[in-house]
mmCIF file with all atom_site columns, C-alpha atoms in Angstrom:
data_model
loop_
_atom_site.group_PDB
_atom_site.id
_atom_site.type_symbol
_atom_site.label_atom_id
_atom_site.label_alt_id
_atom_site.label_comp_id
_atom_site.label_asym_id
_atom_site.label_entity_id
_atom_site.label_seq_id
_atom_site.pdbx_PDB_ins_code
_atom_site.Cartn_x
_atom_site.Cartn_y
_atom_site.Cartn_z
_atom_site.occupancy
_atom_site.B_iso_or_equiv
_atom_site.pdbx_formal_charge
_atom_site.auth_seq_id
_atom_site.auth_comp_id
_atom_site.auth_asym_id
_atom_site.auth_atom_id
_atom_site.pdbx_PDB_model_num
ATOM 1   C CA . ASP A 1 1   ? 15.947 -9.091  6.996   1.00 97.00 ? 1   ASP A CA 1
ATOM 2   C CA . LEU A 1 2   ? 17.710 -5.969  5.653   1.00 98.00 ? 2   LEU A CA 1
ATOM 3   C CA . ILE A 1 3   ? 14.354 -4.246  5.068   1.00 98.00 ? 3   ILE A CA 1
ATOM 4   C CA . CYS A 1 4   ? 13.242 -5.062  8.603   1.00 98.00 ? 4   CYS A CA 1
ATOM 5   C CA . LYS A 1 5   ? 16.446 -3.673  10.067  1.00 98.00 ? 5   LYS A CA 1
ATOM 6   C CA . LYS A 1 6   ? 16.151 -0.575  8.050   1.00 98.00 ? 6   LYS A CA 1
ATOM 7   C CA . LEU A 1 7   ? 12.696 0.017   9.294   1.00 98.00 ? 7   LEU A CA 1
ATOM 8   C CA . LYS A 1 8   ? 13.927 -0.506  12.929  1.00 97.00 ? 8   LYS A CA 1
ATOM 9   C CA . LEU A 1 9   ? 11.155 -2.922  13.600  1.00 98.00 ? 9   LEU A CA 1
ATOM 10  C CA . LYS A 1 10  ? 10.342 -3.685  17.271  1.00 98.00 ? 10  LYS A CA 1
ATOM 11  C CA . PRO A 1 11  ? 7.830  -6.123  18.833  1.00 98.00 ? 11  PRO A CA 1
ATOM 12  C CA . GLY A 1 12  ? 4.227  -4.865  18.746  1.00 98.00 ? 12  GLY A CA 1
ATOM 13  C CA . MET A 1 13  ? 4.672  -2.369  15.913  1.00 98.00 ? 13  MET A CA 1
ATOM 14  C CA . THR A 1 14  ? 2.106  -2.253  13.106  1.00 98.00 ? 14  THR A CA 1
ATOM 15  C CA . VAL A 1 15  ? 3.436  -2.572  9.577   1.00 99.00 ? 15  VAL A CA 1
ATOM 16  C CA . LEU A 1 16  ? 1.763  -1.926  6.260   1.00 99.00 ? 16  LEU A CA 1
ATOM 17  C CA . ASP A 1 17  ? 3.091  -3.625  3.117   1.00 99.00 ? 17  ASP A CA 1
ATOM 18  C CA . ILE A 1 18  ? 1.722  -2.014  -0.053  1.00 99.00 ? 18  ILE A CA 1
ATOM 19  C CA . GLY A 1 19  ? 1.818  -4.695  -2.769  1.00 98.00 ? 19  GLY A CA 1
ATOM 20  C CA . CYS A 1 20  ? 2.535  -7.589  -0.582  1.00 98.00 ? 20  CYS A CA 1
ATOM 21  C CA . GLY A 1 21  ? 3.009  -10.203 -3.251  1.00 97.00 ? 21  GLY A CA 1
ATOM 22  C CA . TRP A 1 22  ? 2.922  -13.776 -1.934  1.00 98.00 ? 22  TRP A CA 1
ATOM 23  C CA . GLY A 1 23  ? 3.333  -12.768 1.690   1.00 98.00 ? 23  GLY A CA 1
ATOM 24  C CA . SER A 1 24  ? 6.931  -13.739 2.360   1.00 98.00 ? 24  SER A CA 1
ATOM 25  C CA . LEU A 1 25  ? 7.881  -10.439 3.913   1.00 98.00 ? 25  LEU A CA 1
ATOM 26  C CA . GLU A 1 26  ? 4.798  -10.588 6.162   1.00 99.00 ? 26  GLU A CA 1
ATOM 27  C CA . LYS A 1 27  ? 5.689  -14.052 7.360   1.00 99.00 ? 27  LYS A CA 1
ATOM 28  C CA . PHE A 1 28  ? 9.379  -13.245 8.025   1.00 99.00 ? 28  PHE A CA 1
ATOM 29  C CA . ALA A 1 29  ? 8.631  -9.963  9.894   1.00 99.00 ? 29  ALA A CA 1
ATOM 30  C CA . ALA A 1 30  ? 5.883  -11.524 12.028  1.00 99.00 ? 30  ALA A CA 1
ATOM 31  C CA . GLU A 1 31  ? 7.939  -14.532 12.930  1.00 98.00 ? 31  GLU A CA 1
ATOM 32  C CA . LYS A 1 32  ? 11.275 -12.883 13.590  1.00 98.00 ? 32  LYS A CA 1
ATOM 33  C CA . TYR A 1 33  ? 10.371 -9.395  14.768  1.00 99.00 ? 33  TYR A CA 1
ATOM 34  C CA . HIS A 1 34  ? 6.949  -10.171 16.365  1.00 98.00 ? 34  HIS A CA 1
ATOM 35  C CA . VAL A 1 35  ? 5.202  -7.252  14.618  1.00 99.00 ? 35  VAL A CA 1
ATOM 36  C CA . LYS A 1 36  ? 1.517  -7.102  13.287  1.00 99.00 ? 36  LYS A CA 1
ATOM 37  C CA . VAL A 1 37  ? 1.569  -6.871  9.469   1.00 99.00 ? 37  VAL A CA 1
ATOM 38  C CA . VAL A 1 38  ? -1.177 -5.822  7.074   1.00 99.00 ? 38  VAL A CA 1
ATOM 39  C CA . GLY A 1 39  ? -0.331 -6.682  3.506   1.00 99.00 ? 39  GLY A CA 1
ATOM 40  C CA . ILE A 1 40  ? -2.443 -5.459  0.627   1.00 99.00 ? 40  ILE A CA 1
ATOM 41  C CA . THR A 1 41  ? -2.622 -6.575  -3.055  1.00 98.00 ? 41  THR A CA 1
ATOM 42  C CA . VAL A 1 42  ? -5.003 -6.351  -5.967  1.00 97.00 ? 42  VAL A CA 1
ATOM 43  C CA . SER A 1 43  ? -4.298 -10.049 -6.916  1.00 97.00 ? 43  SER A CA 1
ATOM 44  C CA . LYS A 1 44  ? -6.764 -12.725 -5.720  1.00 98.00 ? 44  LYS A CA 1
ATOM 45  C CA . GLU A 1 45  ? -4.243 -15.302 -6.364  1.00 98.00 ? 45  GLU A CA 1
ATOM 46  C CA . GLN A 1 46  ? -1.695 -13.553 -4.161  1.00 98.00 ? 46  GLN A CA 1
ATOM 47  C CA . VAL A 1 47  ? -4.207 -13.156 -1.332  1.00 98.00 ? 47  VAL A CA 1
ATOM 48  C CA . ARG A 1 48  ? -5.050 -16.848 -1.410  1.00 98.00 ? 48  ARG A CA 1
ATOM 49  C CA . LEU A 1 49  ? -1.491 -18.015 -1.252  1.00 98.00 ? 49  LEU A CA 1
ATOM 50  C CA . ALA A 1 50  ? -0.323 -15.327 1.149   1.00 98.00 ? 50  ALA A CA 1
ATOM 51  C CA . ARG A 1 51  ? -3.076 -16.150 3.610   1.00 98.00 ? 51  ARG A CA 1
ATOM 52  C CA . LYS A 1 52  ? -2.125 -19.798 3.457   1.00 98.00 ? 52  LYS A CA 1
ATOM 53  C CA . LEU A 1 53  ? 1.578  -18.946 4.022   1.00 98.00 ? 53  LEU A CA 1
ATOM 54  C CA . CYS A 1 54  ? 0.856  -16.665 6.924   1.00 98.00 ? 54  CYS A CA 1
ATOM 55  C CA . LYS A 1 55  ? -1.809 -18.750 8.594   1.00 98.00 ? 55  LYS A CA 1
ATOM 56  C CA . GLY A 1 56  ? -1.544 -18.597 12.417  1.00 97.00 ? 56  GLY A CA 1
ATOM 57  C CA . LEU A 1 57  ? 0.598  -15.451 12.475  1.00 98.00 ? 57  LEU A CA 1
ATOM 58  C CA . ASP A 1 58  ? -0.292 -11.837 13.344  1.00 98.00 ? 58  ASP A CA 1
ATOM 59  C CA . VAL A 1 59  ? -0.740 -11.088 9.660   1.00 99.00 ? 59  VAL A CA 1
ATOM 60  C CA . GLU A 1 60  ? -3.724 -9.706  7.734   1.00 98.00 ? 60  GLU A CA 1
ATOM 61  C CA . ILE A 1 61  ? -3.780 -10.061 3.957   1.00 99.00 ? 61  ILE A CA 1
ATOM 62  C CA . ARG A 1 62  ? -6.267 -7.871  2.145   1.00 98.00 ? 62  ARG A CA 1
ATOM 63  C CA . LEU A 1 63  ? -7.580 -7.607  -1.372  1.00 98.00 ? 63  LEU A CA 1
ATOM 64  C CA . GLN A 1 64  ? -7.376 -3.854  -1.472  1.00 98.00 ? 64  GLN A CA 1
ATOM 65  C CA . ASP A 1 65  ? -6.244 -0.808  -3.716  1.00 97.00 ? 65  ASP A CA 1
ATOM 66  C CA . TYR A 1 66  ? -3.740 1.295   -1.895  1.00 98.00 ? 66  TYR A CA 1
ATOM 67  C CA . ARG A 1 67  ? -5.866 4.403   -2.694  1.00 96.00 ? 67  ARG A CA 1
ATOM 68  C CA . ASP A 1 68  ? -8.536 3.049   -0.336  1.00 97.00 ? 68  ASP A CA 1
ATOM 69  C CA . LEU A 1 69  ? -6.200 2.947   2.733   1.00 96.00 ? 69  LEU A CA 1
ATOM 70  C CA . LYS A 1 70  ? -7.182 5.036   5.767   1.00 91.00 ? 70  LYS A CA 1
ATOM 71  C CA . LYS A 1 71  ? -5.624 3.545   8.893   1.00 95.00 ? 71  LYS A CA 1
ATOM 72  C CA . LYS A 1 72  ? -2.291 4.751   10.304  1.00 98.00 ? 72  LYS A CA 1
ATOM 73  C CA . PHE A 1 73  ? 0.700  2.430   10.809  1.00 99.00 ? 73  PHE A CA 1
ATOM 74  C CA . ASP A 1 74  ? 4.054  2.500   12.730  1.00 98.00 ? 74  ASP A CA 1
ATOM 75  C CA . CYS A 1 75  ? 5.938  1.909   9.457   1.00 98.00 ? 75  CYS A CA 1
ATOM 76  C CA . ILE A 1 76  ? 5.239  1.286   5.830   1.00 99.00 ? 76  ILE A CA 1
ATOM 77  C CA . VAL A 1 77  ? 7.025  -0.710  3.186   1.00 99.00 ? 77  VAL A CA 1
ATOM 78  C CA . SER A 1 78  ? 6.470  -1.279  -0.569  1.00 99.00 ? 78  SER A CA 1
ATOM 79  C CA . VAL A 1 79  ? 8.616  -3.808  -2.408  1.00 98.00 ? 79  VAL A CA 1
ATOM 80  C CA . GLY A 1 80  ? 8.410  -4.122  -6.199  1.00 97.00 ? 80  GLY A CA 1
ATOM 81  C CA . MET A 1 81  ? 5.045  -2.368  -6.522  1.00 97.00 ? 81  MET A CA 1
ATOM 82  C CA . PHE A 1 82  ? 6.026  1.238   -7.327  1.00 98.00 ? 82  PHE A CA 1
ATOM 83  C CA . GLU A 1 83  ? 6.997  0.056   -10.860 1.00 97.00 ? 83  GLU A CA 1
ATOM 84  C CA . HIS A 1 84  ? 3.223  -0.556  -11.496 1.00 96.00 ? 84  HIS A CA 1
ATOM 85  C CA . VAL A 1 85  ? 1.847  2.739   -10.106 1.00 96.00 ? 85  VAL A CA 1
ATOM 86  C CA . GLY A 1 86  ? 2.514  4.779   -13.200 1.00 94.00 ? 86  GLY A CA 1
ATOM 87  C CA . TYR A 1 87  ? 4.184  8.191   -13.391 1.00 95.00 ? 87  TYR A CA 1
ATOM 88  C CA . LYS A 1 88  ? 0.844  10.100  -13.164 1.00 96.00 ? 88  LYS A CA 1
ATOM 89  C CA . ASN A 1 89  ? 0.161  8.473   -9.876  1.00 97.00 ? 89  ASN A CA 1
ATOM 90  C CA . TYR A 1 90  ? 3.541  8.869   -8.137  1.00 98.00 ? 90  TYR A CA 1
ATOM 91  C CA . ARG A 1 91  ? 2.453  11.877  -6.165  1.00 98.00 ? 91  ARG A CA 1
ATOM 92  C CA . LYS A 1 92  ? -0.845 10.298  -5.230  1.00 98.00 ? 92  LYS A CA 1
ATOM 93  C CA . PHE A 1 93  ? 0.984  7.176   -3.951  1.00 98.00 ? 93  PHE A CA 1
ATOM 94  C CA . ILE A 1 94  ? 3.344  9.267   -1.834  1.00 98.00 ? 94  ILE A CA 1
ATOM 95  C CA . LYS A 1 95  ? 0.337  11.227  -0.384  1.00 98.00 ? 95  LYS A CA 1
ATOM 96  C CA . VAL A 1 96  ? -1.430 8.027   0.550   1.00 98.00 ? 96  VAL A CA 1
ATOM 97  C CA . VAL A 1 97  ? 1.680  6.796   2.333   1.00 98.00 ? 97  VAL A CA 1
ATOM 98  C CA . ASP A 1 98  ? 1.934  10.077  4.131   1.00 98.00 ? 98  ASP A CA 1
ATOM 99  C CA . CYS A 1 99  ? -1.674 9.876   5.363   1.00 97.00 ? 99  CYS A CA 1
ATOM 100 C CA . CYS A 1 100 ? -1.149 6.276   6.579   1.00 98.00 ? 100 CYS A CA 1
ATOM 101 C CA . LEU A 1 101 ? 2.209  6.827   8.276   1.00 98.00 ? 101 LEU A CA 1
ATOM 102 C CA . LYS A 1 102 ? 2.388  7.851   11.938  1.00 97.00 ? 102 LYS A CA 1
ATOM 103 C CA . ASP A 1 103 ? 4.648  10.819  12.900  1.00 94.00 ? 103 ASP A CA 1
ATOM 104 C CA . SER A 1 104 ? 8.279  10.002  13.510  1.00 92.00 ? 104 SER A CA 1
ATOM 105 C CA . SER A 1 105 ? 7.895  6.773   11.566  1.00 96.00 ? 105 SER A CA 1
ATOM 106 C CA . LEU A 1 106 ? 9.636  5.351   8.502   1.00 98.00 ? 106 LEU A CA 1
ATOM 107 C CA . PHE A 1 107 ? 8.624  4.456   4.973   1.00 99.00 ? 107 PHE A CA 1
ATOM 108 C CA . LEU A 1 108 ? 10.897 2.150   2.882   1.00 99.00 ? 108 LEU A CA 1
ATOM 109 C CA . LEU A 1 109 ? 10.422 2.074   -0.879  1.00 99.00 ? 109 LEU A CA 1
ATOM 110 C CA . HIS A 1 110 ? 12.031 -0.852  -2.782  1.00 99.00 ? 110 HIS A CA 1
ATOM 111 C CA . THR A 1 111 ? 11.984 -0.376  -6.563  1.00 98.00 ? 111 THR A CA 1
ATOM 112 C CA . ILE A 1 112 ? 13.793 -0.945  -9.731  1.00 98.00 ? 112 ILE A CA 1
ATOM 113 C CA . GLY A 1 113 ? 14.720 2.374   -11.317 1.00 97.00 ? 113 GLY A CA 1
ATOM 114 C CA . GLY A 1 114 ? 16.135 3.817   -14.470 1.00 96.00 ? 114 GLY A CA 1
ATOM 115 C CA . ASN A 1 115 ? 18.796 6.385   -15.210 1.00 96.00 ? 115 ASN A CA 1
ATOM 116 C CA . LYS A 1 116 ? 16.477 8.598   -17.193 1.00 95.00 ? 116 LYS A CA 1
ATOM 117 C CA . SER A 1 117 ? 12.862 9.801   -16.649 1.00 95.00 ? 117 SER A CA 1
ATOM 118 C CA . VAL A 1 118 ? 10.497 8.085   -18.947 1.00 92.00 ? 118 VAL A CA 1
ATOM 119 C CA . VAL A 1 119 ? 6.742  7.705   -19.291 1.00 89.00 ? 119 VAL A CA 1
ATOM 120 C CA . CYS A 1 120 ? 6.672  4.154   -20.718 1.00 84.00 ? 120 CYS A CA 1
ATOM 121 C CA . LEU A 1 121 ? 8.528  0.867   -20.552 1.00 83.00 ? 121 LEU A CA 1
ATOM 122 C CA . ASP A 1 122 ? 10.398 -1.231  -23.085 1.00 88.00 ? 122 ASP A CA 1
ATOM 123 C CA . PRO A 1 123 ? 7.673  -2.361  -25.627 1.00 93.00 ? 123 PRO A CA 1
ATOM 124 C CA . TRP A 1 124 ? 8.553  -6.028  -25.324 1.00 95.00 ? 124 TRP A CA 1
ATOM 125 C CA . ILE A 1 125 ? 8.398  -6.050  -21.525 1.00 94.00 ? 125 ILE A CA 1
ATOM 126 C CA . ASP A 1 126 ? 5.132  -4.023  -21.702 1.00 93.00 ? 126 ASP A CA 1
ATOM 127 C CA . LYS A 1 127 ? 3.503  -6.586  -24.125 1.00 95.00 ? 127 LYS A CA 1
ATOM 128 C CA . TYR A 1 128 ? 4.750  -9.907  -22.661 1.00 95.00 ? 128 TYR A CA 1
ATOM 129 C CA . ILE A 1 129 ? 5.729  -9.457  -19.000 1.00 96.00 ? 129 ILE A CA 1
ATOM 130 C CA . PHE A 1 130 ? 4.520  -6.313  -17.181 1.00 94.00 ? 130 PHE A CA 1
ATOM 131 C CA . PRO A 1 131 ? 1.709  -4.537  -19.061 1.00 93.00 ? 131 PRO A CA 1
ATOM 132 C CA . ASN A 1 132 ? 1.402  -0.787  -18.226 1.00 90.00 ? 132 ASN A CA 1
ATOM 133 C CA . SER A 1 133 ? 4.497  -0.763  -15.986 1.00 93.00 ? 133 SER A CA 1
ATOM 134 C CA . MET A 1 134 ? 7.456  1.629   -16.020 1.00 94.00 ? 134 MET A CA 1
ATOM 135 C CA . LEU A 1 135 ? 10.684 2.301   -14.161 1.00 96.00 ? 135 LEU A CA 1
ATOM 136 C CA . PRO A 1 136 ? 10.899 5.491   -12.073 1.00 97.00 ? 136 PRO A CA 1
ATOM 137 C CA . SER A 1 137 ? 13.986 7.758   -12.119 1.00 98.00 ? 137 SER A CA 1
ATOM 138 C CA . VAL A 1 138 ? 15.702 9.487   -9.245  1.00 98.00 ? 138 VAL A CA 1
ATOM 139 C CA . ASN A 1 139 ? 14.091 12.764  -10.365 1.00 98.00 ? 139 ASN A CA 1
ATOM 140 C CA . GLN A 1 140 ? 10.593 11.322  -10.577 1.00 98.00 ? 140 GLN A CA 1
ATOM 141 C CA . ILE A 1 141 ? 10.842 9.795   -7.083  1.00 98.00 ? 141 ILE A CA 1
ATOM 142 C CA . THR A 1 142 ? 12.225 12.890  -5.401  1.00 98.00 ? 142 THR A CA 1
ATOM 143 C CA . LYS A 1 143 ? 9.806  15.185  -7.282  1.00 98.00 ? 143 LYS A CA 1
ATOM 144 C CA . ALA A 1 144 ? 6.849  13.009  -6.035  1.00 98.00 ? 144 ALA A CA 1
ATOM 145 C CA . SER A 1 145 ? 8.115  13.093  -2.382  1.00 98.00 ? 145 SER A CA 1
ATOM 146 C CA . GLU A 1 146 ? 9.284  16.715  -2.307  1.00 98.00 ? 146 GLU A CA 1
ATOM 147 C CA . GLY A 1 147 ? 7.590  18.693  0.492   1.00 97.00 ? 147 GLY A CA 1
ATOM 148 C CA . ILE A 1 148 ? 6.132  15.542  2.076   1.00 97.00 ? 148 ILE A CA 1
ATOM 149 C CA . PHE A 1 149 ? 9.071  13.238  2.985   1.00 98.00 ? 149 PHE A CA 1
ATOM 150 C CA . LYS A 1 150 ? 12.643 13.752  4.166   1.00 96.00 ? 150 LYS A CA 1
ATOM 151 C CA . LEU A 1 151 ? 15.147 11.412  2.460   1.00 97.00 ? 151 LEU A CA 1
ATOM 152 C CA . GLU A 1 152 ? 17.028 9.360   5.131   1.00 97.00 ? 152 GLU A CA 1
ATOM 153 C CA . ASP A 1 153 ? 18.867 6.808   3.018   1.00 98.00 ? 153 ASP A CA 1
ATOM 154 C CA . TRP A 1 154 ? 19.222 5.756   -0.657  1.00 98.00 ? 154 TRP A CA 1
ATOM 155 C CA . HIS A 1 155 ? 20.790 2.322   -1.180  1.00 98.00 ? 155 HIS A CA 1
ATOM 156 C CA . ASN A 1 156 ? 21.642 1.185   -4.719  1.00 97.00 ? 156 ASN A CA 1
ATOM 157 C CA . PHE A 1 157 ? 22.445 -2.535  -5.160  1.00 93.00 ? 157 PHE A CA 1
ATOM 158 C CA . GLY A 1 158 ? 21.496 -3.001  -8.815  1.00 93.00 ? 158 GLY A CA 1
ATOM 159 C CA . THR A 1 159 ? 24.810 -4.948  -9.489  1.00 92.00 ? 159 THR A CA 1
ATOM 160 C CA . TYR A 1 160 ? 23.523 -7.828  -7.306  1.00 95.00 ? 160 TYR A CA 1
ATOM 161 C CA . TYR A 1 161 ? 20.219 -8.009  -9.176  1.00 96.00 ? 161 TYR A CA 1
ATOM 162 C CA . ASP A 1 162 ? 22.266 -9.289  -12.202 1.00 97.00 ? 162 ASP A CA 1
ATOM 163 C CA . LYS A 1 163 ? 23.312 -12.207 -10.098 1.00 97.00 ? 163 LYS A CA 1
ATOM 164 C CA . THR A 1 164 ? 19.745 -12.777 -8.800  1.00 97.00 ? 164 THR A CA 1
ATOM 165 C CA . LEU A 1 165 ? 18.344 -12.846 -12.360 1.00 98.00 ? 165 LEU A CA 1
ATOM 166 C CA . MET A 1 166 ? 21.065 -15.334 -13.490 1.00 98.00 ? 166 MET A CA 1
ATOM 167 C CA . ALA A 1 167 ? 20.230 -17.555 -10.462 1.00 99.00 ? 167 ALA A CA 1
ATOM 168 C CA . TRP A 1 168 ? 16.524 -17.473 -11.484 1.00 98.00 ? 168 TRP A CA 1
ATOM 169 C CA . HIS A 1 169 ? 17.551 -18.266 -15.108 1.00 99.00 ? 169 HIS A CA 1
ATOM 170 C CA . LYS A 1 170 ? 19.502 -21.313 -13.832 1.00 99.00 ? 170 LYS A CA 1
ATOM 171 C CA . ASN A 1 171 ? 16.816 -22.631 -11.568 1.00 98.00 ? 171 ASN A CA 1
ATOM 172 C CA . PHE A 1 172 ? 14.094 -22.170 -14.283 1.00 98.00 ? 172 PHE A CA 1
ATOM 173 C CA . ASN A 1 173 ? 15.946 -24.214 -16.780 1.00 98.00 ? 173 ASN A CA 1
ATOM 174 C CA . LYS A 1 174 ? 17.134 -26.807 -14.190 1.00 98.00 ? 174 LYS A CA 1
ATOM 175 C CA . ASN A 1 175 ? 13.488 -27.463 -13.230 1.00 98.00 ? 175 ASN A CA 1
ATOM 176 C CA . TRP A 1 176 ? 11.925 -27.108 -16.691 1.00 98.00 ? 176 TRP A CA 1
ATOM 177 C CA . ASP A 1 177 ? 11.213 -30.829 -16.963 1.00 97.00 ? 177 ASP A CA 1
ATOM 178 C CA . LYS A 1 178 ? 9.067  -30.633 -13.803 1.00 97.00 ? 178 LYS A CA 1
ATOM 179 C CA . ILE A 1 179 ? 6.952  -27.655 -14.946 1.00 96.00 ? 179 ILE A CA 1
ATOM 180 C CA . LYS A 1 180 ? 6.883  -28.000 -18.678 1.00 96.00 ? 180 LYS A CA 1
ATOM 181 C CA . ILE A 1 181 ? 3.436  -29.835 -18.477 1.00 97.00 ? 181 ILE A CA 1
ATOM 182 C CA . SER A 1 182 ? 1.973  -26.438 -17.616 1.00 96.00 ? 182 SER A CA 1
ATOM 183 C CA . TYR A 1 183 ? 3.845  -24.337 -20.158 1.00 96.00 ? 183 TYR A CA 1
ATOM 184 C CA . ASN A 1 184 ? 4.826  -24.557 -23.887 1.00 96.00 ? 184 ASN A CA 1
ATOM 185 C CA . GLU A 1 185 ? 8.115  -24.060 -25.598 1.00 96.00 ? 185 GLU A CA 1
ATOM 186 C CA . ARG A 1 186 ? 7.208  -20.556 -26.638 1.00 97.00 ? 186 ARG A CA 1
ATOM 187 C CA . PHE A 1 187 ? 6.808  -19.647 -22.917 1.00 98.00 ? 187 PHE A CA 1
ATOM 188 C CA . ARG A 1 188 ? 10.213 -21.113 -22.177 1.00 98.00 ? 188 ARG A CA 1
ATOM 189 C CA . ARG A 1 189 ? 11.936 -19.109 -24.909 1.00 98.00 ? 189 ARG A CA 1
ATOM 190 C CA . MET A 1 190 ? 10.091 -15.921 -23.786 1.00 98.00 ? 190 MET A CA 1
ATOM 191 C CA . TRP A 1 191 ? 10.947 -16.400 -20.055 1.00 98.00 ? 191 TRP A CA 1
ATOM 192 C CA . ASN A 1 192 ? 14.568 -17.061 -20.780 1.00 98.00 ? 192 ASN A CA 1
ATOM 193 C CA . TYR A 1 193 ? 14.819 -13.905 -22.977 1.00 98.00 ? 193 TYR A CA 1
ATOM 194 C CA . TYR A 1 194 ? 13.143 -11.881 -20.250 1.00 98.00 ? 194 TYR A CA 1
ATOM 195 C CA . LEU A 1 195 ? 15.539 -13.052 -17.485 1.00 98.00 ? 195 LEU A CA 1
ATOM 196 C CA . LEU A 1 196 ? 18.675 -12.738 -19.594 1.00 98.00 ? 196 LEU A CA 1
ATOM 197 C CA . SER A 1 197 ? 17.779 -9.366  -21.094 1.00 97.00 ? 197 SER A CA 1
ATOM 198 C CA . CYS A 1 198 ? 17.079 -7.996  -17.665 1.00 97.00 ? 198 CYS A CA 1
ATOM 199 C CA . ALA A 1 199 ? 20.249 -9.423  -16.232 1.00 98.00 ? 199 ALA A CA 1
ATOM 200 C CA . GLY A 1 200 ? 22.088 -7.728  -19.044 1.00 97.00 ? 200 GLY A CA 1
ATOM 201 C CA . SER A 1 201 ? 20.418 -4.356  -18.314 1.00 96.00 ? 201 SER A CA 1
ATOM 202 C CA . PHE A 1 202 ? 21.592 -4.502  -14.711 1.00 97.00 ? 202 PHE A CA 1
ATOM 203 C CA . ARG A 1 203 ? 25.034 -5.685  -15.741 1.00 97.00 ? 203 ARG A CA 1
ATOM 204 C CA . ALA A 1 204 ? 25.293 -2.684  -18.067 1.00 97.00 ? 204 ALA A CA 1
ATOM 205 C CA . HIS A 1 205 ? 24.072 -0.441  -15.278 1.00 96.00 ? 205 HIS A CA 1
ATOM 206 C CA . LYS A 1 206 ? 21.131 0.643   -17.413 1.00 95.00 ? 206 LYS A CA 1
ATOM 207 C CA . ASN A 1 207 ? 18.720 -0.310  -14.594 1.00 96.00 ? 207 ASN A CA 1
ATOM 208 C CA . GLN A 1 208 ? 19.246 0.049   -10.908 1.00 97.00 ? 208 GLN A CA 1
ATOM 209 C CA . LEU A 1 209 ? 17.678 -1.469  -7.776  1.00 98.00 ? 209 LEU A CA 1
ATOM 210 C CA . TRP A 1 210 ? 16.924 0.913   -4.890  1.00 98.00 ? 210 TRP A CA 1
ATOM 211 C CA . GLN A 1 211 ? 15.892 0.776   -1.308  1.00 98.00 ? 211 GLN A CA 1
ATOM 212 C CA . ILE A 1 212 ? 14.921 4.315   -0.180  1.00 99.00 ? 212 ILE A CA 1
ATOM 213 C CA . VAL A 1 213 ? 14.057 5.230   3.417   1.00 99.00 ? 213 VAL A CA 1
ATOM 214 C CA . PHE A 1 214 ? 11.890 8.353   4.058   1.00 98.00 ? 214 PHE A CA 1
ATOM 215 C CA . SER A 1 215 ? 10.652 9.974   7.198   1.00 98.00 ? 215 SER A CA 1
ATOM 216 C CA . LYS A 1 216 ? 8.057  12.698  7.434   1.00 96.00 ? 216 LYS A CA 1
ATOM 217 C CA . ILE A 1 217 ? 9.244  16.342  7.146   1.00 94.00 ? 217 ILE A CA 1
ATOM 218 C CA . GLY A 1 218 ? 9.261  17.757  10.598  1.00 88.00 ? 218 GLY A CA 1
ATOM 219 C CA . SER A 1 219 ? 9.431  14.486  12.353  1.00 89.00 ? 219 SER A CA 1
ATOM 220 C CA . GLN A 1 220 ? 11.992 13.757  15.041  1.00 84.00 ? 220 GLN A CA 1
ATOM 221 C CA . VAL A 1 221 ? 13.836 10.926  13.412  1.00 88.00 ? 221 VAL A CA 1
ATOM 222 C CA . ASP A 1 222 ? 17.552 10.330  13.955  1.00 89.00 ? 222 ASP A CA 1
ATOM 223 C CA . TYR A 1 223 ? 18.252 7.680   11.262  1.00 93.00 ? 223 TYR A CA 1
ATOM 224 C CA . GLU A 1 224 ? 21.398 5.683   10.988  1.00 91.00 ? 224 GLU A CA 1
ATOM 225 C CA . SER A 1 225 ? 21.885 3.860   7.631   1.00 93.00 ? 225 SER A CA 1
ATOM 226 C CA . ILE A 1 226 ? 21.959 -0.019  7.636   1.00 92.00 ? 226 ILE A CA 1
ATOM 227 C CA . ARG A 1 227 ? 24.044 -2.067  5.131   1.00 92.00 ? 227 ARG A CA 1
#
């Protein structure tokens, strides 16, 4: 709901979600705010489940690469996808968003970030969890958007992600007996290590979680921050 409020959603607006995951944001926005949502992902499994979740709603789920987008939208959002774009493609990503965003409209980028600019991720995470991913820095994001977007709001709530990860860890182990038929003991240890190590990185403020709101340079947007 916080994302929808930050985007100032109104009935009838068209919304693009780049990297839509399993479709939960699409479902929520369409049901509560009565907007038309297009969600794209490169995962066939996510497309299948997201379409099932959003059946009967004004939602379109596409199997599509963001670089192939052409149509313009009233607002654009991307949650947890920018970490998989790669530093060499940050500027390209921002340019695609710019081309697809109508004037005087908003773009919200939700991403985990790091305190330093890097060009690779932790080797263990890269091998076992998120291959070829990396965490952007403030400098990398602002450099990619410079001259294209105006920064309207930068919200950091990484402290809360520690609590989220610990809740996931608790739920995972609480329900292990129900799901262990599909996974082995090695996976259980790996997943616990992943969740706990990530929680520790947020607790130590090594990693951050950002929601950044942009508008086009030159657009007539009077933005008030939402918390």
